[in-house]
C-alpha positions as YAML, in Angstrom:
chain: A
units: angstrom
residues:
- id: 1
  name: UNK
  ca: [-0.11, 0.11, -0.06]
- id: 2
  name: UNK
  ca: [2.86, 2.42, 0.82]
- id: 3
  name: UNK
  ca: [4.61, 1.42, -2.25]
- id: 4
  name: UNK
  ca: [1.67, 2.42, -4.18]
- id: 5
  name: UNK
  ca: [1.44, 5.91, -2.83]
- id: 6
  name: UNK
  ca: [5.11, 6.42, -3.58]
- id: 7
  name: UNK
  ca: [4.13, 5.22, -7.45]
- id: 8
  name: UNK
  ca: [0.94, 7.61, -7.37]
- id: 9
  name: UNK
  ca: [3.16, 10.69, -6.58]
- id: 10
  name: UNK
  ca: [5.33, 9.70, -9.81]
- id: 11
  name: UNK
  ca: [2.51, 8.65, -11.68]
- id: 12
  name: UNK
  ca: [0.74, 12.25, -11.12]
- id: 13
  name: UNK
  ca: [3.88, 14.11, -11.84]
- id: 14
  name: UNK
  ca: [4.16, 12.27, -15.37]
- id: 15
  name: UNK
  ca: [0.78, 13.03, -16.10]
- id: 16
  name: UNK
  ca: [1.15, 17.04, -15.15]
- id: 17
  name: UNK
  ca: [4.39, 17.15, -17.31]
- id: 18
  name: UNK
  ca: [2.19, 15.14, -20.10]
- id: 19
  name: UNK
  ca: [-0.44, 17.66, -19.58]
- id: 20
  name: UNK
  ca: [1.87, 20.67, -20.16]
- id: 21
  name: UNK
  ca: [3.85, 19.09, -22.97]
- id: 22
  name: UNK
  ca: [0.07, 18.61, -24.81]
- id: 23
  name: UNK
  ca: [-0.42, 22.45, -24.19]
- id: 24
  name: UNK
  ca: [2.95, 23.32, -25.24]
- id: 25
  name: UNK
  ca: [3.52, 25.07, -22.11]
- id: 26
  name: UNK
  ca: [6.50, 25.39, -19.91]
- id: 27
  name: UNK
  ca: [4.55, 25.50, -16.49]
- id: 28
  name: UNK
  ca: [0.95, 26.03, -15.58]
- id: 29
  name: UNK
  ca: [1.40, 29.68, -15.23]
- id: 30
  name: UNK
  ca: [-0.28, 30.03, -11.87]
- id: 31
  name: UNK
  ca: [-3.29, 27.92, -12.49]
- id: 32
  name: UNK
  ca: [-4.25, 24.78, -10.50]
- id: 33
  name: UNK
  ca: [-4.20, 22.44, -13.73]
- id: 34
  name: UNK
  ca: [-5.76, 19.35, -14.51]
- id: 35
  name: UNK
  ca: [-8.38, 17.68, -12.04]
- id: 36
  name: UNK
  ca: [-7.29, 13.96, -12.45]
- id: 37
  name: UNK
  ca: [-9.80, 11.59, -11.32]
- id: 38
  name: UNK
  ca: [-8.29, 8.27, -12.60]
- id: 39
  name: UNK
  ca: [-5.39, 7.72, -10.15]
- id: 40
  name: UNK
  ca: [-4.75, 3.86, -10.51]
- id: 41
  name: UNK
  ca: [-1.67, 3.53, -7.80]
- id: 42
  name: UNK
  ca: [-4.00, 5.87, -5.33]
- id: 43
  name: UNK
  ca: [-6.65, 3.32, -5.64]
- id: 44
  name: UNK
  ca: [-4.50, 0.13, -5.41]
- id: 45
  name: UNK
  ca: [-3.07, 1.89, -2.43]
- id: 46
  name: UNK
  ca: [-7.00, 1.78, -1.17]
- id: 47
  name: UNK
  ca: [-7.49, -1.82, -1.88]
- id: 48
  name: UNK
  ca: [-4.01, -2.68, -0.27]
- id: 49
  name: UNK
  ca: [-4.73, -0.93, 2.84]
- id: 50
  name: UNK
  ca: [-8.22, -2.31, 3.21]
- id: 51
  name: UNK
  ca: [-6.25, -5.59, 2.99]
- id: 52
  name: UNK
  ca: [-4.05, -4.67, 5.53]
- id: 53
  name: UNK
  ca: [-6.31, -3.40, 8.17]
- id: 54
  name: UNK
  ca: [-8.48, -6.86, 7.80]
- id: 55
  name: UNK
  ca: [-5.05, -8.48, 8.82]
- id: 56
  name: UNK
  ca: [-4.02, -6.00, 11.56]
- id: 57
  name: UNK
  ca: [-6.31, -2.88, 12.92]
- id: 58
  name: UNK
  ca: [-2.71, -0.83, 13.32]
- id: 59
  name: UNK
  ca: [-2.59, -0.21, 9.53]
- id: 60
  name: UNK
  ca: [-5.25, 2.25, 9.91]
- id: 61
  name: UNK
  ca: [-2.69, 4.75, 11.42]
- id: 62
  name: UNK
  ca: [-0.32, 4.39, 8.20]
- id: 63
  name: UNK
  ca: [-3.56, 4.62, 6.03]
- id: 64
  name: UNK
  ca: [-4.12, 8.03, 7.82]
- id: 65
  name: UNK
  ca: [-0.59, 9.45, 7.64]
- id: 66
  name: UNK
  ca: [-0.01, 8.07, 4.03]
- id: 67
  name: UNK
  ca: [-3.27, 9.86, 3.03]
- id: 68
  name: UNK
  ca: [-2.21, 13.03, 4.17]
- id: 69
  name: UNK
  ca: [1.10, 12.72, 2.75]
- id: 70
  name: UNK
  ca: [-0.31, 11.79, -0.49]
- id: 71
  name: UNK
  ca: [-2.20, 15.36, -0.59]
- id: 72
  name: UNK
  ca: [0.87, 16.94, 0.25]
- id: 73
  name: UNK
  ca: [2.39, 15.35, -2.44]
- id: 74
  name: UNK
  ca: [-0.12, 16.65, -4.73]
- id: 75
  name: UNK
  ca: [0.25, 20.21, -3.47]
- id: 76
  name: UNK
  ca: [4.01, 19.92, -3.88]
- id: 77
  name: UNK
  ca: [3.79, 18.30, -7.58]
- id: 78
  name: UNK
  ca: [1.06, 21.23, -8.62]
- id: 79
  name: UNK
  ca: [3.61, 23.75, -7.13]
- id: 80
  name: UNK
  ca: [6.39, 22.59, -9.02]
- id: 81
  name: UNK
  ca: [4.73, 22.38, -12.28]
- id: 82
  name: UNK
  ca: [3.95, 26.39, -11.51]
- id: 83
  name: UNK
  ca: [0.60, 26.38, -9.94]
- id: 84
  name: UNK
  ca: [2.13, 28.68, -7.00]
- id: 85
  name: UNK
  ca: [-0.63, 29.89, -4.89]
- id: 86
  name: UNK
  ca: [-3.56, 27.74, -6.71]
- id: 87
  name: UNK
  ca: [-1.75, 24.83, -5.49]
- id: 88
  name: UNK
  ca: [-3.24, 25.22, -2.11]
- id: 89
  name: UNK
  ca: [-6.64, 24.45, -3.89]
- id: 90
  name: UNK
  ca: [-5.14, 20.71, -3.41]
- id: 91
  name: UNK
  ca: [-6.46, 20.69, 0.15]
- id: 92
  name: UNK
  ca: [-9.72, 21.27, -1.16]
- id: 93
  name: UNK
  ca: [-10.03, 19.37, -4.53]
- id: 94
  name: UNK
  ca: [-7.38, 16.70, -4.69]
- id: 95
  name: UNK
  ca: [-7.96, 15.71, -0.90]
- id: 96
  name: UNK
  ca: [-11.76, 14.62, -0.99]
- id: 97
  name: UNK
  ca: [-10.99, 12.35, -4.03]
- id: 98
  name: UNK
  ca: [-8.15, 11.13, -2.28]
- id: 99
  name: UNK
  ca: [-10.27, 10.28, 0.64]
- id: 100
  name: UNK
  ca: [-12.54, 8.61, -1.37]
- id: 101
  name: UNK
  ca: [-10.11, 6.50, -3.18]
- id: 102
  name: UNK
  ca: [-8.01, 5.53, -0.09]
- id: 103
  name: UNK
  ca: [-10.08, 5.63, 3.18]
- id: 104
  name: UNK
  ca: [-13.62, 4.82, 1.56]
- id: 105
  name: UNK
  ca: [-12.25, 2.09, -0.78]
- id: 106
  name: UNK
  ca: [-10.24, 0.64, 1.92]
- id: 107
  name: UNK
  ca: [-13.42, 0.40, 4.41]
- id: 108
  name: UNK
  ca: [-15.32, -1.42, 1.62]
- id: 109
  name: UNK
  ca: [-12.56, -3.85, 1.28]
- id: 110
  name: UNK
  ca: [-12.08, -4.25, 5.36]
- id: 111
  name: UNK
  ca: [-16.09, -4.77, 5.43]
- id: 112
  name: UNK
  ca: [-15.94, -7.23, 2.50]
- id: 113
  name: UNK
  ca: [-13.17, -9.42, 4.39]
- id: 114
  name: UNK
  ca: [-16.10, -9.95, 6.63]
- id: 115
  name: UNK
  ca: [-18.17, -11.34, 4.19]
- id: 116
  name: UNK
  ca: [-18.40, -14.87, 5.46]
- id: 117
  name: UNK
  ca: [-19.57, -13.60, 8.95]
- id: 118
  name: UNK
  ca: [-22.08, -10.99, 7.44]
- id: 119
  name: UNK
  ca: [-23.71, -13.49, 5.15]
- id: 120
  name: UNK
  ca: [-24.27, -16.22, 7.74]
- id: 121
  name: UNK
  ca: [-26.09, -16.35, 11.37]
- id: 122
  name: UNK
  ca: [-23.50, -18.62, 13.04]
- id: 123
  name: UNK
  ca: [-20.95, -16.27, 13.71]
- id: 124
  name: UNK
  ca: [-19.89, -15.11, 17.11]
- id: 125
  name: UNK
  ca: [-22.35, -12.29, 18.12]
- id: 126
  name: UNK
  ca: [-23.79, -12.12, 14.47]
- id: 127
  name: UNK
  ca: [-27.17, -12.36, 16.13]
- id: 128
  name: UNK
  ca: [-26.75, -8.97, 18.32]
- id: 129
  name: UNK
  ca: [-28.96, -7.24, 15.70]
- id: 130
  name: UNK
  ca: [-31.66, -9.71, 15.54]
- id: 131
  name: UNK
  ca: [-31.78, -9.68, 19.47]
- id: 132
  name: UNK
  ca: [-31.82, -5.82, 19.68]
- id: 133
  name: UNK
  ca: [-33.89, -4.53, 16.99]
- id: 134
  name: UNK
  ca: [-35.07, -1.34, 18.31]
- id: 135
  name: UNK
  ca: [-31.60, -0.23, 19.14]
- id: 136
  name: UNK
  ca: [-30.96, 3.09, 17.00]
- id: 137
  name: UNK
  ca: [-27.75, 1.43, 15.44]
- id: 138
  name: UNK
  ca: [-29.59, -1.46, 13.88]
- id: 139
  name: UNK
  ca: [-32.38, 0.87, 12.72]
- id: 140
  name: UNK
  ca: [-29.67, 3.13, 11.19]
- id: 141
  name: UNK
  ca: [-27.38, 0.31, 9.59]
- id: 142
  name: UNK
  ca: [-29.35, -2.72, 9.47]
- id: 143
  name: UNK
  ca: [-29.15, -5.98, 11.66]
- id: 144
  name: UNK
  ca: [-26.02, -7.48, 9.98]
- id: 145
  name: UNK
  ca: [-23.83, -4.08, 9.64]
- id: 146
  name: UNK
  ca: [-25.08, -3.17, 13.40]
- id: 147
  name: UNK
  ca: [-23.85, -6.44, 14.78]
- id: 148
  name: UNK
  ca: [-20.48, -6.05, 13.00]
- id: 149
  name: UNK
  ca: [-20.11, -2.62, 14.81]
- id: 150
  name: UNK
  ca: [-21.16, -4.04, 18.25]
- id: 151
  name: UNK
  ca: [-18.49, -6.91, 17.57]
- id: 152
  name: UNK
  ca: [-15.85, -4.22, 16.80]
- id: 153
  name: UNK
  ca: [-16.69, -2.40, 19.86]
- id: 154
  name: UNK
  ca: [-16.65, -5.36, 21.99]
- id: 155
  name: UNK
  ca: [-13.04, -6.07, 20.43]
- id: 156
  name: UNK
  ca: [-11.80, -2.47, 21.01]
- id: 157
  name: UNK
  ca: [-13.09, -2.17, 24.77]
- id: 158
  name: UNK
  ca: [-11.08, -5.94, 25.55]
- id: 159
  name: UNK
  ca: [-8.15, -4.53, 24.37]
- id: 160
  name: UNK
  ca: [-7.94, -0.92, 25.75]
- id: 161
  name: UNK
  ca: [-10.29, -1.37, 28.62]
- id: 162
  name: UNK
  ca: [-9.68, -1.75, 32.55]
- id: 163
  name: UNK
  ca: [-9.54, -5.36, 32.01]
- id: 164
  name: UNK
  ca: [-6.11, -5.35, 30.19]
- id: 165
  name: UNK
  ca: [-4.98, -2.54, 31.79]
- id: 166
  name: UNK
  ca: [-4.71, -4.05, 34.78]
- id: 167
  name: UNK
  ca: [-2.39, -7.19, 33.58]
- id: 168
  name: UNK
  ca: [1.05, -7.78, 33.64]
- id: 169
  name: UNK
  ca: [3.60, -9.69, 32.16]
- id: 170
  name: UNK
  ca: [7.19, -10.96, 32.82]
- id: 171
  name: UNK
  ca: [8.02, -10.21, 29.14]
- id: 172
  name: UNK
  ca: [6.00, -6.82, 28.61]
- id: 173
  name: UNK
  ca: [8.06, -4.13, 26.74]
- id: 174
  name: UNK
  ca: [7.00, -0.41, 26.92]
- id: 175
  name: UNK
  ca: [6.93, 1.24, 23.48]
- id: 176
  name: UNK
  ca: [9.65, 3.69, 24.23]
- id: 177
  name: UNK
  ca: [12.19, 0.50, 24.63]
- id: 178
  name: UNK
  ca: [11.36, -0.99, 21.21]
- id: 179
  name: UNK
  ca: [13.95, 1.12, 19.26]
- id: 180
  name: UNK
  ca: [16.74, 0.24, 21.10]
- id: 181
  name: UNK
  ca: [15.54, -3.48, 21.60]
- id: 182
  name: UNK
  ca: [15.42, -2.59, 25.25]
- id: 183
  name: UNK
  ca: [13.36, -5.89, 26.38]
- id: 184
  name: UNK
  ca: [13.41, -8.99, 24.32]
- id: 185
  name: UNK
  ca: [10.77, -11.84, 24.32]
- id: 186
  name: UNK
  ca: [11.22, -15.09, 26.11]
- id: 187
  name: UNK
  ca: [9.76, -17.76, 23.98]
- id: 188
  name: UNK
  ca: [11.05, -21.01, 25.32]
- id: 189
  name: UNK
  ca: [13.83, -22.02, 28.05]
- id: 190
  name: UNK
  ca: [15.28, -25.22, 29.39]
- id: 191
  name: UNK
  ca: [17.20, -24.50, 32.31]
- id: 192
  name: UNK
  ca: [19.58, -26.69, 34.56]
- id: 193
  name: UNK
  ca: [20.97, -29.26, 32.08]
- id: 194
  name: UNK
  ca: [23.47, -30.79, 33.90]
- id: 195
  name: UNK
  ca: [26.85, -31.71, 32.42]
- id: 196
  name: UNK
  ca: [27.30, -35.05, 30.64]
- id: 197
  name: UNK
  ca: [23.37, -34.99, 29.78]
- id: 198
  name: UNK
  ca: [22.17, -34.12, 26.28]
- id: 199
  name: UNK
  ca: [25.52, -33.48, 25.11]
- id: 200
  name: UNK
  ca: [26.23, -30.67, 27.74]
- id: 201
  name: UNK
  ca: [30.04, -29.95, 28.13]
- id: 202
  name: UNK
  ca: [29.53, -27.43, 31.17]
- id: 203
  name: UNK
  ca: [32.35, -27.54, 33.66]
- id: 204
  name: UNK
  ca: [31.43, -29.20, 36.90]
- id: 205
  name: UNK
  ca: [29.10, -26.99, 39.02]
- id: 206
  name: UNK
  ca: [27.82, -25.14, 35.94]
- id: 207
  name: UNK
  ca: [24.88, -26.15, 33.73]
- id: 208
  name: UNK
  ca: [23.65, -25.92, 30.01]
- id: 209
  name: UNK
  ca: [20.61, -24.65, 28.69]
- id: 210
  name: UNK
  ca: [18.17, -24.18, 25.58]
- id: 211
  name: UNK
  ca: [16.41, -20.88, 24.89]
- id: 212
  name: UNK
  ca: [14.46, -19.06, 22.23]
- id: 213
  name: UNK
  ca: [14.62, -15.58, 22.40]
- id: 214
  name: UNK
  ca: [12.69, -13.11, 20.34]
- id: 215
  name: UNK
  ca: [15.05, -10.49, 19.51]
- id: 216
  name: UNK
  ca: [16.43, -8.56, 16.30]
- id: 217
  name: UNK
  ca: [20.45, -8.57, 15.45]
- id: 218
  name: UNK
  ca: [21.56, -5.76, 17.82]
- id: 219
  name: UNK
  ca: [24.08, -4.31, 15.09]
- id: 220
  name: UNK
  ca: [21.19, -4.09, 12.36]
- id: 221
  name: UNK
  ca: [18.48, -3.03, 14.89]
- id: 222
  name: UNK
  ca: [20.74, -0.21, 16.44]
- id: 223
  name: UNK
  ca: [22.23, 1.06, 13.10]
- id: 224
  name: UNK
  ca: [18.48, 0.93, 11.95]
- id: 225
  name: UNK
  ca: [17.38, 3.17, 14.23]
- id: 226
  name: UNK
  ca: [20.27, 5.62, 13.28]
- id: 227
  name: UNK
  ca: [19.05, 5.20, 9.74]
- id: 228
  name: UNK
  ca: [15.53, 6.75, 10.71]
- id: 229
  name: UNK
  ca: [17.08, 9.42, 12.70]
- id: 230
  name: UNK
  ca: [19.26, 10.17, 9.62]
- id: 231
  name: UNK
  ca: [16.17, 9.82, 7.52]
- id: 232
  name: UNK
  ca: [14.41, 12.35, 9.41]
- id: 233
  name: UNK
  ca: [17.31, 14.85, 8.91]
- id: 234
  name: UNK
  ca: [17.44, 13.89, 5.16]
- id: 235
  name: UNK
  ca: [13.65, 14.86, 4.99]
- id: 236
  name: UNK
  ca: [13.40, 17.87, 6.64]
- id: 237
  name: UNK
  ca: [16.77, 19.92, 6.09]
- id: 238
  name: UNK
  ca: [17.66, 17.93, 2.64]
- id: 239
  name: UNK
  ca: [14.00, 17.73, 1.28]
- id: 240
  name: UNK
  ca: [14.14, 14.38, -0.11]
- id: 241
  name: UNK
  ca: [10.55, 12.97, -0.12]
- id: 242
  name: UNK
  ca: [11.41, 9.46, -0.01]
- id: 243
  name: UNK
  ca: [12.26, 9.66, 3.54]
- id: 244
  name: UNK
  ca: [9.31, 11.16, 4.52]
- id: 245
  name: UNK
  ca: [7.35, 7.62, 3.48]
- id: 246
  name: UNK
  ca: [10.04, 5.92, 5.50]
- id: 247
  name: UNK
  ca: [9.94, 8.09, 8.49]
- id: 248
  name: UNK
  ca: [6.29, 8.37, 8.79]
- id: 249
  name: UNK
  ca: [5.69, 4.67, 7.94]
- id: 250
  name: UNK
  ca: [8.00, 3.75, 10.95]
- id: 251
  name: UNK
  ca: [7.09, 6.54, 13.41]
- id: 252
  name: UNK
  ca: [2.93, 6.26, 13.27]
- id: 253
  name: UNK
  ca: [2.34, 2.70, 14.08]
- id: 254
  name: UNK
  ca: [4.88, 2.99, 16.72]
- id: 255
  name: UNK
  ca: [3.47, 6.17, 18.53]
- id: 256
  name: UNK
  ca: [0.35, 4.52, 18.12]
- id: 257
  name: UNK
  ca: [0.84, 2.18, 20.89]
- id: 258
  name: UNK
  ca: [1.65, 4.60, 23.45]
- id: 259
  name: UNK
  ca: [-1.80, 5.63, 24.53]
- id: 260
  name: UNK
  ca: [-2.37, 2.14, 25.58]
- id: 261
  name: UNK
  ca: [1.07, 1.63, 27.05]
- id: 262
  name: UNK
  ca: [-0.61, 0.84, 30.48]
- id: 263
  name: UNK
  ca: [-1.50, -2.54, 29.21]
- id: 264
  name: UNK
  ca: [0.83, -5.35, 28.40]
- id: 265
  name: UNK
  ca: [2.59, -4.80, 25.23]
- id: 266
  name: UNK
  ca: [5.58, -6.75, 23.53]
- id: 267
  name: UNK
  ca: [8.35, -6.22, 21.39]
- id: 268
  name: UNK
  ca: [7.17, -8.34, 18.78]
- id: 269
  name: UNK
  ca: [4.67, -5.70, 18.34]
- id: 270
  name: UNK
  ca: [7.30, -3.36, 16.38]
- id: 271
  name: UNK
  ca: [7.05, -5.99, 13.62]
- id: 272
  name: UNK
  ca: [5.08, -2.90, 11.50]
- id: 273
  name: UNK
  ca: [8.46, -1.02, 11.95]
- id: 274
  name: UNK
  ca: [10.75, -3.36, 10.61]
- id: 275
  name: UNK
  ca: [9.88, -2.83, 6.63]
- id: 276
  name: UNK
  ca: [10.50, 0.82, 7.00]
- id: 277
  name: UNK
  ca: [13.96, 0.16, 8.99]
- id: 278
  name: UNK
  ca: [14.98, -2.05, 6.10]
- id: 279
  name: UNK
  ca: [14.26, 0.64, 3.63]
- id: 280
  name: UNK
  ca: [15.87, 3.15, 5.60]
- id: 281
  name: UNK
  ca: [18.97, 1.42, 5.78]
- id: 282
  name: UNK
  ca: [19.12, 0.76, 2.14]
- id: 283
  name: UNK
  ca: [18.37, 4.54, 1.43]
- id: 284
  name: UNK
  ca: [21.04, 5.57, 4.00]
- id: 285
  name: UNK
  ca: [23.46, 3.27, 2.57]
- id: 286
  name: UNK
  ca: [23.05, 4.38, -1.01]
- id: 287
  name: UNK
  ca: [23.53, 8.23, 0.39]
- id: 288
  name: UNK
  ca: [26.81, 6.84, 1.91]
- id: 289
  name: UNK
  ca: [27.81, 4.85, -1.28]
- id: 290
  name: UNK
  ca: [27.17, 8.02, -3.20]
- id: 291
  name: UNK
  ca: [26.53, 8.12, -7.29]
- id: 292
  name: UNK
  ca: [28.49, 6.16, -9.61]
- id: 293
  name: UNK
  ca: [30.74, 9.46, -10.45]
- id: 294
  name: UNK
  ca: [31.42, 10.16, -6.67]
- id: 295
  name: UNK
  ca: [34.99, 10.42, -5.92]
- id: 296
  name: UNK
  ca: [34.23, 8.53, -2.33]
- id: 297
  name: UNK
  ca: [32.31, 5.80, -4.08]
- id: 298
  name: UNK
  ca: [35.00, 3.25, -3.32]
- id: 299
  name: UNK
  ca: [35.40, 4.72, 0.37]
- id: 300
  name: UNK
  ca: [31.31, 4.64, 0.83]
- id: 301
  name: UNK
  ca: [31.14, 0.80, -0.59]
- id: 302
  name: UNK
  ca: [33.70, -0.19, 1.64]
- id: 303
  name: UNK
  ca: [32.06, 1.24, 4.78]
- id: 304
  name: UNK
  ca: [28.71, -0.40, 3.80]
- id: 305
  name: UNK
  ca: [30.10, -3.61, 2.78]
- id: 306
  name: UNK
  ca: [32.06, -3.74, 6.02]
- id: 307
  name: UNK
  ca: [28.70, -3.17, 8.01]
- id: 308
  name: UNK
  ca: [26.93, -6.09, 6.24]
- id: 309
  name: UNK
  ca: [29.70, -8.31, 7.26]
- id: 310
  name: UNK
  ca: [29.26, -6.97, 11.03]
- id: 311
  name: UNK
  ca: [25.55, -7.81, 10.94]
- id: 312
  name: UNK
  ca: [25.81, -11.30, 9.46]
- id: 313
  name: UNK
  ca: [28.65, -12.06, 12.34]
- id: 314
  name: UNK
  ca: [26.53, -10.53, 14.91]
- id: 315
  name: UNK
  ca: [23.70, -12.54, 13.70]
- id: 316
  name: UNK
  ca: [25.81, -15.74, 13.60]
- id: 317
  name: UNK
  ca: [26.98, -14.93, 17.36]
- id: 318
  name: UNK
  ca: [23.29, -14.48, 18.35]
- id: 319
  name: UNK
  ca: [22.02, -17.56, 16.50]
- id: 320
  name: UNK
  ca: [22.03, -20.14, 19.42]
- id: 321
  name: UNK
  ca: [19.70, -18.01, 21.43]
- id: 322
  name: UNK
  ca: [17.26, -17.82, 18.42]
- id: 323
  name: UNK
  ca: [17.12, -21.34, 17.78]
- id: 324
  name: UNK
  ca: [17.05, -23.39, 21.32]
- id: 325
  name: UNK
  ca: [20.76, -24.59, 20.44]
- id: 326
  name: UNK
  ca: [22.33, -26.09, 23.46]
- id: 327
  name: UNK
  ca: [24.72, -23.59, 25.34]
- id: 328
  name: UNK
  ca: [26.80, -23.59, 28.68]
- id: 329
  name: UNK
  ca: [25.72, -20.69, 30.91]
- id: 330
  name: UNK
  ca: [28.50, -18.86, 30.20]
- id: 331
  name: UNK
  ca: [27.99, -19.02, 26.48]
- id: 332
  name: UNK
  ca: [24.63, -17.82, 26.89]
- id: 333
  name: UNK
  ca: [25.46, -14.85, 29.29]
- id: 334
  name: UNK
  ca: [28.11, -13.48, 26.60]
- id: 335
  name: UNK
  ca: [24.88, -13.14, 24.26]
- id: 336
  name: UNK
  ca: [22.80, -11.55, 26.96]
- id: 337
  name: UNK
  ca: [24.38, -7.93, 26.64]
- id: 338
  name: UNK
  ca: [21.57, -6.27, 28.94]
- id: 339
  name: UNK
  ca: [20.10, -7.36, 32.07]
- id: 340
  name: UNK
  ca: [16.76, -6.35, 30.64]
- id: 341
  name: UNK
  ca: [17.16, -9.15, 27.72]
- id: 342
  name: UNK
  ca: [16.94, -11.82, 30.44]
...
């Protein structure tokens, strides 16, 4: 969906350029320019965001951010084409069209994902509307959609209400710690394996263990955070629009968890930030390497290559704690760099 938003920006600029060429004009000369209703990439973004939200509600925050960014792209594109002050009309003209193609379309796709639930009467909570025919919501939406709304309300209240707020978990991690991998996840642990048992080669008086820890490769994760911070600079100071997509895509689903940080949250919730971290790393690596004609290209390439080797070695080092491999307690301790990882 996010890739489609980026493609729509390029597609729209190409259409503006084609319009000017057909008119034989150098720029829009202060006019708003053509009103383009057919935006296939924006429509595709709406379809994919609907599918994304059907998988995980958090995607709705990314939809909101990318919808606003897409309109900002329209504004900047028209201004670049010479619309000048008229470009501000994008907020009144392009924005409603974008809302329909992205938000309305995604809502339709999301509701369609519930088709089997809506078209039968045996789903959990499906009969709520039939049991409450006089409810204003049932009268307004009909029994099936009203039941769906009520079901969603119950889901939302369960995850954000007092019940979850009072819960605790050994491996819960506040969202503020996710960017630095402050608290990893214990998935499995077999402790106290004695020397000579199950191939344990620990010294007498010590033991072996097997663990599975949910964690990222530390070097990759921390340099990824640095890449996001660098991306913010490239976006705001360097006006590189590519980093706007990356920084917003990374930040929005992360910040969305903070209002509910009083309930148990876990490091693996940061999974939605991972794709944008990867893109930020790739873009910053490109900045370091430089253009083909840059004199520093060999130095930049060596830096990036050295980083890749370091990541591979770091991953190889932590591999045993990711895969339930038999280790001595000392070997395990070498990989637990912080007390919060235990």
